[in-house]
Amino acid sequence: MKNNIGHWILAFFWILLGGILWALSFAGKLDNFWNGMSGGLIAVGVIRLVRLVKYSRDSEYREKVDTETRDERNRFISARAWAWAGYIYVFAAAFGTIGFHISGHEDLSFFCSISMCALLVFYYVSWLILRKKY
Amino acid sequence: MKNRIEEIRKQRGIRQEELAKLMGVSRQTISSLENGRYNPTIMLAHKISAYFGMSIEEVFIFDEEE
């Protein structure tokens, strides 16, 4: 995390967007889905803002965050975790496709199969791009 | 890959926290390196070896069987 203006703008943007959605849903212009979304966005914005304030004022916290961000083992673990998540998702979606089909939930079965195919396409495209890069 | 980081660090009286700070990594990374749970990138291996004033081969022992 760098103490740049972009992070501050983004934090205020989430709060503003959340506030607008909340106001519109409170006025009855939007349904409850957007009301829930507004709460989430405001929470994200406030948490980011609190972290930014602490980052800019507390040098010990800033050093800790910078080290954690730069740390190569953390980056390695993050990449491995994403890879695991991808594998787990593909298997879960495959089981979901069959399970939902057997139980007669065709919409959910279709969603699982499409999302599994999409993930595999994303993987293949990423692999092609990375192969050229490295 | 085995390494002698813990041995050399202790010989020189450096704490894990100090070495981590100097290398720009977390203390957990130094701990994982010493325990052999994590193999460093060539950049970190070079940085650690240079800090100890040794060659990479003197600090990191490549085991072909692993």
PDB file of C-alpha atoms in Angstrom:
ATOM      1  CA  MET A   1       0.000   0.000   0.000  1.00  0.00           C
ATOM      2  CA  LYS A   2       1.366   3.369  -0.973  1.00  0.00           C
ATOM      3  CA  ASN A   3       0.223   6.585   0.586  1.00  0.00           C
ATOM      4  CA  ASN A   4      -0.982   8.048  -2.713  1.00  0.00           C
ATOM      5  CA  ILE A   5      -4.019  10.115  -3.551  1.00  0.00           C
ATOM      6  CA  GLY A   6      -5.587   7.320  -5.627  1.00  0.00           C
ATOM      7  CA  HIS A   7      -6.198   5.150  -2.557  1.00  0.00           C
ATOM      8  CA  TRP A   8      -7.896   8.047  -0.739  1.00  0.00           C
ATOM      9  CA  ILE A   9     -10.087   8.864  -3.766  1.00  0.00           C
ATOM     10  CA  LEU A  10     -11.108   5.204  -4.073  1.00  0.00           C
ATOM     11  CA  ALA A  11     -12.026   4.974  -0.369  1.00  0.00           C
ATOM     12  CA  PHE A  12     -14.194   8.112  -0.602  1.00  0.00           C
ATOM     13  CA  PHE A  13     -15.664   6.857  -3.904  1.00  0.00           C
ATOM     14  CA  TRP A  14     -16.908   3.622  -2.269  1.00  0.00           C
ATOM     15  CA  ILE A  15     -18.484   5.607   0.581  1.00  0.00           C
ATOM     16  CA  LEU A  16     -20.082   8.070  -1.847  1.00  0.00           C
ATOM     17  CA  LEU A  17     -21.376   5.316  -4.140  1.00  0.00           C
ATOM     18  CA  GLY A  18     -22.702   3.387  -1.145  1.00  0.00           C
ATOM     19  CA  GLY A  19     -24.377   6.543   0.156  1.00  0.00           C
ATOM     20  CA  ILE A  20     -26.046   7.246  -3.214  1.00  0.00           C
ATOM     21  CA  LEU A  21     -27.318   3.646  -3.486  1.00  0.00           C
ATOM     22  CA  TRP A  22     -28.574   3.758   0.107  1.00  0.00           C
ATOM     23  CA  ALA A  23     -30.385   7.078  -0.504  1.00  0.00           C
ATOM     24  CA  LEU A  24     -31.983   5.783  -3.711  1.00  0.00           C
ATOM     25  CA  SER A  25     -33.121   2.541  -2.088  1.00  0.00           C
ATOM     26  CA  PHE A  26     -34.369   4.463   0.987  1.00  0.00           C
ATOM     27  CA  ALA A  27     -36.398   6.688  -1.375  1.00  0.00           C
ATOM     28  CA  GLY A  28     -37.895   3.546  -2.952  1.00  0.00           C
ATOM     29  CA  LYS A  29     -36.171   3.992  -6.313  1.00  0.00           C
ATOM     30  CA  LEU A  30     -34.118   0.817  -5.908  1.00  0.00           C
ATOM     31  CA  ASP A  31     -34.881  -2.576  -4.358  1.00  0.00           C
ATOM     32  CA  ASN A  32     -33.397  -4.216  -1.246  1.00  0.00           C
ATOM     33  CA  PHE A  33     -30.542  -5.788  -3.205  1.00  0.00           C
ATOM     34  CA  TRP A  34     -29.024  -2.317  -3.720  1.00  0.00           C
ATOM     35  CA  ASN A  35     -29.697  -1.406  -0.101  1.00  0.00           C
ATOM     36  CA  GLY A  36     -27.555  -4.384   0.986  1.00  0.00           C
ATOM     37  CA  MET A  37     -24.936  -3.482  -1.605  1.00  0.00           C
ATOM     38  CA  SER A  38     -24.781   0.105  -0.288  1.00  0.00           C
ATOM     39  CA  GLY A  39     -24.006  -1.155   3.242  1.00  0.00           C
ATOM     40  CA  GLY A  40     -21.201  -3.318   1.896  1.00  0.00           C
ATOM     41  CA  LEU A  41     -19.696  -0.479  -0.133  1.00  0.00           C
ATOM     42  CA  ILE A  42     -19.828   1.962   2.784  1.00  0.00           C
ATOM     43  CA  ALA A  43     -18.176  -0.638   5.045  1.00  0.00           C
ATOM     44  CA  VAL A  44     -15.412  -1.269   2.489  1.00  0.00           C
ATOM     45  CA  GLY A  45     -14.821   2.485   2.065  1.00  0.00           C
ATOM     46  CA  VAL A  46     -14.711   3.136   5.827  1.00  0.00           C
ATOM     47  CA  ILE A  47     -12.324   0.206   6.466  1.00  0.00           C
ATOM     48  CA  ARG A  48     -10.025   1.409   3.680  1.00  0.00           C
ATOM     49  CA  LEU A  49     -10.172   4.953   5.056  1.00  0.00           C
ATOM     50  CA  VAL A  50      -9.310   3.821   8.595  1.00  0.00           C
ATOM     51  CA  ARG A  51      -6.362   1.810   7.255  1.00  0.00           C
ATOM     52  CA  LEU A  52      -5.159   4.780   5.178  1.00  0.00           C
ATOM     53  CA  VAL A  53      -5.333   7.139   8.160  1.00  0.00           C
ATOM     54  CA  LYS A  54      -3.380   4.649  10.287  1.00  0.00           C
ATOM     55  CA  TYR A  55      -0.888   4.108   7.444  1.00  0.00           C
ATOM     56  CA  SER A  56      -0.250   7.830   7.069  1.00  0.00           C
ATOM     57  CA  ARG A  57       0.106   8.522  10.836  1.00  0.00           C
ATOM     58  CA  ASP A  58       1.683   5.367  12.294  1.00  0.00           C
ATOM     59  CA  SER A  59       5.207   4.802  10.947  1.00  0.00           C
ATOM     60  CA  GLU A  60       5.515   1.378  12.643  1.00  0.00           C
ATOM     61  CA  TYR A  61       2.263   0.219  11.017  1.00  0.00           C
ATOM     62  CA  ARG A  62       3.427   1.666   7.664  1.00  0.00           C
ATOM     63  CA  GLU A  63       6.678  -0.282   7.829  1.00  0.00           C
ATOM     64  CA  LYS A  64       4.819  -3.472   8.786  1.00  0.00           C
ATOM     65  CA  VAL A  65       2.330  -3.097   5.908  1.00  0.00           C
ATOM     66  CA  ASP A  66       5.084  -2.277   3.395  1.00  0.00           C
ATOM     67  CA  THR A  67       7.129  -5.312   4.469  1.00  0.00           C
ATOM     68  CA  GLU A  68       4.101  -7.609   4.296  1.00  0.00           C
ATOM     69  CA  THR A  69       3.242  -6.277   0.825  1.00  0.00           C
ATOM     70  CA  ARG A  70       6.781  -6.614  -0.531  1.00  0.00           C
ATOM     71  CA  ASP A  71       7.529  -9.944   1.156  1.00  0.00           C
ATOM     72  CA  GLU A  72       8.275 -12.539  -1.547  1.00  0.00           C
ATOM     73  CA  ARG A  73       6.973 -15.449   0.557  1.00  0.00           C
ATOM     74  CA  ASN A  74       3.615 -13.691   0.957  1.00  0.00           C
ATOM     75  CA  ARG A  75       3.433 -13.197  -2.817  1.00  0.00           C
ATOM     76  CA  PHE A  76       4.332 -16.853  -3.355  1.00  0.00           C
ATOM     77  CA  ILE A  77       1.657 -17.968  -0.869  1.00  0.00           C
ATOM     78  CA  SER A  78      -0.896 -15.657  -2.499  1.00  0.00           C
ATOM     79  CA  ALA A  79      -0.178 -17.120  -5.964  1.00  0.00           C
ATOM     80  CA  ARG A  80      -0.417 -20.679  -4.589  1.00  0.00           C
ATOM     81  CA  ALA A  81      -3.671 -19.859  -2.787  1.00  0.00           C
ATOM     82  CA  TRP A  82      -5.208 -18.526  -6.022  1.00  0.00           C
ATOM     83  CA  ALA A  83      -4.079 -21.691  -7.832  1.00  0.00           C
ATOM     84  CA  TRP A  84      -5.640 -23.893  -5.139  1.00  0.00           C
ATOM     85  CA  ALA A  85      -8.837 -21.838  -5.220  1.00  0.00           C
ATOM     86  CA  GLY A  86      -9.017 -22.336  -8.999  1.00  0.00           C
ATOM     87  CA  TYR A  87      -8.586 -26.120  -8.722  1.00  0.00           C
ATOM     88  CA  ILE A  88     -11.139 -26.367  -5.911  1.00  0.00           C
ATOM     89  CA  TYR A  89     -13.625 -24.252  -7.858  1.00  0.00           C
ATOM     90  CA  VAL A  90     -13.317 -26.390 -11.013  1.00  0.00           C
ATOM     91  CA  PHE A  91     -13.898 -29.610  -9.050  1.00  0.00           C
ATOM     92  CA  ALA A  92     -16.754 -28.080  -7.031  1.00  0.00           C
ATOM     93  CA  ALA A  93     -18.395 -26.781 -10.229  1.00  0.00           C
ATOM     94  CA  ALA A  94     -17.984 -30.194 -11.915  1.00  0.00           C
ATOM     95  CA  PHE A  95     -19.624 -31.979  -8.974  1.00  0.00           C
ATOM     96  CA  GLY A  96     -22.267 -29.231  -8.835  1.00  0.00           C
ATOM     97  CA  THR A  97     -23.076 -29.663 -12.525  1.00  0.00           C
ATOM     98  CA  ILE A  98     -23.743 -33.390 -12.086  1.00  0.00           C
ATOM     99  CA  GLY A  99     -25.337 -33.096  -8.626  1.00  0.00           C
ATOM    100  CA  PHE A 100     -27.757 -30.325  -9.578  1.00  0.00           C
ATOM    101  CA  HIS A 101     -28.651 -32.145 -12.818  1.00  0.00           C
ATOM    102  CA  ILE A 102     -29.479 -35.351 -10.898  1.00  0.00           C
ATOM    103  CA  SER A 103     -31.507 -33.404  -8.316  1.00  0.00           C
ATOM    104  CA  GLY A 104     -33.442 -31.638 -11.093  1.00  0.00           C
ATOM    105  CA  HIS A 105     -32.047 -28.121 -10.564  1.00  0.00           C
ATOM    106  CA  GLU A 106     -31.217 -27.520 -14.227  1.00  0.00           C
ATOM    107  CA  ASP A 107     -30.578 -23.761 -13.861  1.00  0.00           C
ATOM    108  CA  LEU A 108     -27.979 -24.311 -11.143  1.00  0.00           C
ATOM    109  CA  SER A 109     -26.453 -27.201 -13.102  1.00  0.00           C
ATOM    110  CA  PHE A 110     -26.176 -24.969 -16.163  1.00  0.00           C
ATOM    111  CA  PHE A 111     -24.624 -22.148 -14.097  1.00  0.00           C
ATOM    112  CA  CYS A 112     -22.033 -24.549 -12.648  1.00  0.00           C
ATOM    113  CA  SER A 113     -21.078 -25.936 -16.048  1.00  0.00           C
ATOM    114  CA  ILE A 114     -20.837 -22.490 -17.657  1.00  0.00           C
ATOM    115  CA  SER A 115     -18.752 -21.069 -14.809  1.00  0.00           C
ATOM    116  CA  MET A 116     -16.432 -24.101 -14.936  1.00  0.00           C
ATOM    117  CA  CYS A 117     -15.971 -23.658 -18.696  1.00  0.00           C
ATOM    118  CA  ALA A 118     -15.397 -19.906 -18.247  1.00  0.00           C
ATOM    119  CA  LEU A 119     -12.721 -20.545 -15.620  1.00  0.00           C
ATOM    120  CA  LEU A 120     -10.945 -23.026 -17.881  1.00  0.00           C
ATOM    121  CA  VAL A 121     -11.055 -20.509 -20.759  1.00  0.00           C
ATOM    122  CA  PHE A 122      -9.621 -17.801 -18.463  1.00  0.00           C
ATOM    123  CA  TYR A 123      -6.888 -20.212 -17.401  1.00  0.00           C
ATOM    124  CA  TYR A 124      -5.983 -21.075 -21.003  1.00  0.00           C
ATOM    125  CA  VAL A 125      -5.932 -17.413 -22.107  1.00  0.00           C
ATOM    126  CA  SER A 126      -3.811 -16.483 -19.066  1.00  0.00           C
ATOM    127  CA  TRP A 127      -1.451 -19.362 -19.827  1.00  0.00           C
ATOM    128  CA  LEU A 128      -1.026 -18.151 -23.437  1.00  0.00           C
ATOM    129  CA  ILE A 129      -0.346 -14.574 -22.311  1.00  0.00           C
ATOM    130  CA  LEU A 130       2.104 -15.631 -19.578  1.00  0.00           C
ATOM    131  CA  ARG A 131       3.896 -18.003 -21.967  1.00  0.00           C
ATOM    132  CA  LYS A 132       4.686 -15.038 -24.213  1.00  0.00           C
ATOM    133  CA  LYS A 133       5.676 -12.834 -21.298  1.00  0.00           C
ATOM    134  CA  TYR A 134       8.121 -15.332 -19.752  1.00  0.00           C
TER     135      TYR A 134
ATOM    136  CA  MET B   1      17.263 -26.899  -0.928  1.00  0.00           C
ATOM    137  CA  LYS B   2      19.132 -26.755   2.384  1.00  0.00           C
ATOM    138  CA  ASN B   3      20.801 -23.635   3.705  1.00  0.00           C
ATOM    139  CA  ARG B   4      23.084 -22.427   6.479  1.00  0.00           C
ATOM    140  CA  ILE B   5      21.229 -19.198   7.255  1.00  0.00           C
ATOM    141  CA  GLU B   6      20.398 -20.115  10.879  1.00  0.00           C
ATOM    142  CA  GLU B   7      23.957 -21.305  11.559  1.00  0.00           C
ATOM    143  CA  ILE B   8      25.606 -18.195  10.065  1.00  0.00           C
ATOM    144  CA  ARG B   9      23.050 -15.845  11.614  1.00  0.00           C
ATOM    145  CA  LYS B  10      23.624 -17.288  15.083  1.00  0.00           C
ATOM    146  CA  GLN B  11      27.407 -17.214  14.629  1.00  0.00           C
ATOM    147  CA  ARG B  12      27.133 -13.498  13.978  1.00  0.00           C
ATOM    148  CA  GLY B  13      24.638 -12.830  16.762  1.00  0.00           C
ATOM    149  CA  ILE B  14      21.891 -11.511  14.530  1.00  0.00           C
ATOM    150  CA  ARG B  15      18.224 -11.982  15.430  1.00  0.00           C
ATOM    151  CA  GLN B  16      15.663 -13.146  12.871  1.00  0.00           C
ATOM    152  CA  GLU B  17      13.867  -9.801  13.147  1.00  0.00           C
ATOM    153  CA  GLU B  18      17.052  -7.888  12.362  1.00  0.00           C
ATOM    154  CA  LEU B  19      17.925 -10.039   9.366  1.00  0.00           C
ATOM    155  CA  ALA B  20      14.342  -9.796   8.107  1.00  0.00           C
ATOM    156  CA  LYS B  21      14.404  -6.004   8.366  1.00  0.00           C
ATOM    157  CA  LEU B  22      17.728  -5.786   6.543  1.00  0.00           C
ATOM    158  CA  MET B  23      16.486  -8.091   3.771  1.00  0.00           C
ATOM    159  CA  GLY B  24      13.130  -6.292   3.469  1.00  0.00           C
ATOM    160  CA  VAL B  25      11.112  -9.419   4.243  1.00  0.00           C
ATOM    161  CA  SER B  26       8.997 -10.589   7.169  1.00  0.00           C
ATOM    162  CA  ARG B  27      10.405 -12.508  10.143  1.00  0.00           C
ATOM    163  CA  GLN B  28       8.211 -15.454   9.120  1.00  0.00           C
ATOM    164  CA  THR B  29      10.054 -15.602   5.784  1.00  0.00           C
ATOM    165  CA  ILE B  30      13.415 -15.892   7.541  1.00  0.00           C
ATOM    166  CA  SER B  31      11.952 -18.555   9.840  1.00  0.00           C
ATOM    167  CA  SER B  32      10.539 -20.516   6.869  1.00  0.00           C
ATOM    168  CA  LEU B  33      13.881 -20.273   5.040  1.00  0.00           C
ATOM    169  CA  GLU B  34      15.745 -21.583   8.078  1.00  0.00           C
ATOM    170  CA  ASN B  35      13.305 -24.455   8.508  1.00  0.00           C
ATOM    171  CA  GLY B  36      13.589 -25.343   4.815  1.00  0.00           C
ATOM    172  CA  ARG B  37       9.861 -24.872   4.248  1.00  0.00           C
ATOM    173  CA  TYR B  38      10.391 -22.131   1.684  1.00  0.00           C
ATOM    174  CA  ASN B  39      13.034 -21.759  -1.021  1.00  0.00           C
ATOM    175  CA  PRO B  40      13.990 -18.150  -1.774  1.00  0.00           C
ATOM    176  CA  THR B  41      14.067 -16.456  -5.142  1.00  0.00           C
ATOM    177  CA  ILE B  42      17.520 -15.968  -6.627  1.00  0.00           C
ATOM    178  CA  MET B  43      17.305 -12.268  -5.694  1.00  0.00           C
ATOM    179  CA  LEU B  44      16.728 -12.955  -2.003  1.00  0.00           C
ATOM    180  CA  ALA B  45      19.341 -15.731  -1.977  1.00  0.00           C
ATOM    181  CA  HIS B  46      21.822 -13.291  -3.523  1.00  0.00           C
ATOM    182  CA  LYS B  47      20.884 -10.559  -1.056  1.00  0.00           C
ATOM    183  CA  ILE B  48      21.307 -12.833   1.981  1.00  0.00           C
ATOM    184  CA  SER B  49      24.606 -14.243   0.704  1.00  0.00           C
ATOM    185  CA  ALA B  50      25.923 -10.754  -0.082  1.00  0.00           C
ATOM    186  CA  TYR B  51      24.952  -9.560   3.401  1.00  0.00           C
ATOM    187  CA  PHE B  52      26.909 -12.438   4.952  1.00  0.00           C
ATOM    188  CA  GLY B  53      29.799 -11.689   2.573  1.00  0.00           C
ATOM    189  CA  MET B  54      29.662 -15.190   1.155  1.00  0.00           C
ATOM    190  CA  SER B  55      28.828 -16.814  -2.164  1.00  0.00           C
ATOM    191  CA  ILE B  56      25.373 -18.304  -2.768  1.00  0.00           C
ATOM    192  CA  GLU B  57      26.913 -21.800  -2.836  1.00  0.00           C
ATOM    193  CA  GLU B  58      28.345 -21.273   0.644  1.00  0.00           C
ATOM    194  CA  VAL B  59      24.978 -20.349   2.108  1.00  0.00           C
ATOM    195  CA  PHE B  60      22.587 -22.451   0.048  1.00  0.00           C
ATOM    196  CA  ILE B  61      23.229 -26.142  -0.536  1.00  0.00           C
ATOM    197  CA  PHE B  62      21.620 -27.487  -3.689  1.00  0.00           C
ATOM    198  CA  ASP B  63      20.480 -31.069  -3.241  1.00  0.00           C
ATOM    199  CA  GLU B  64      19.891 -32.709  -6.624  1.00  0.00           C
ATOM    200  CA  GLU B  65      17.804 -35.514  -5.101  1.00  0.00           C
ATOM    201  CA  GLU B  66      15.110 -33.141  -3.772  1.00  0.00           C
TER     202      GLU B  66
END
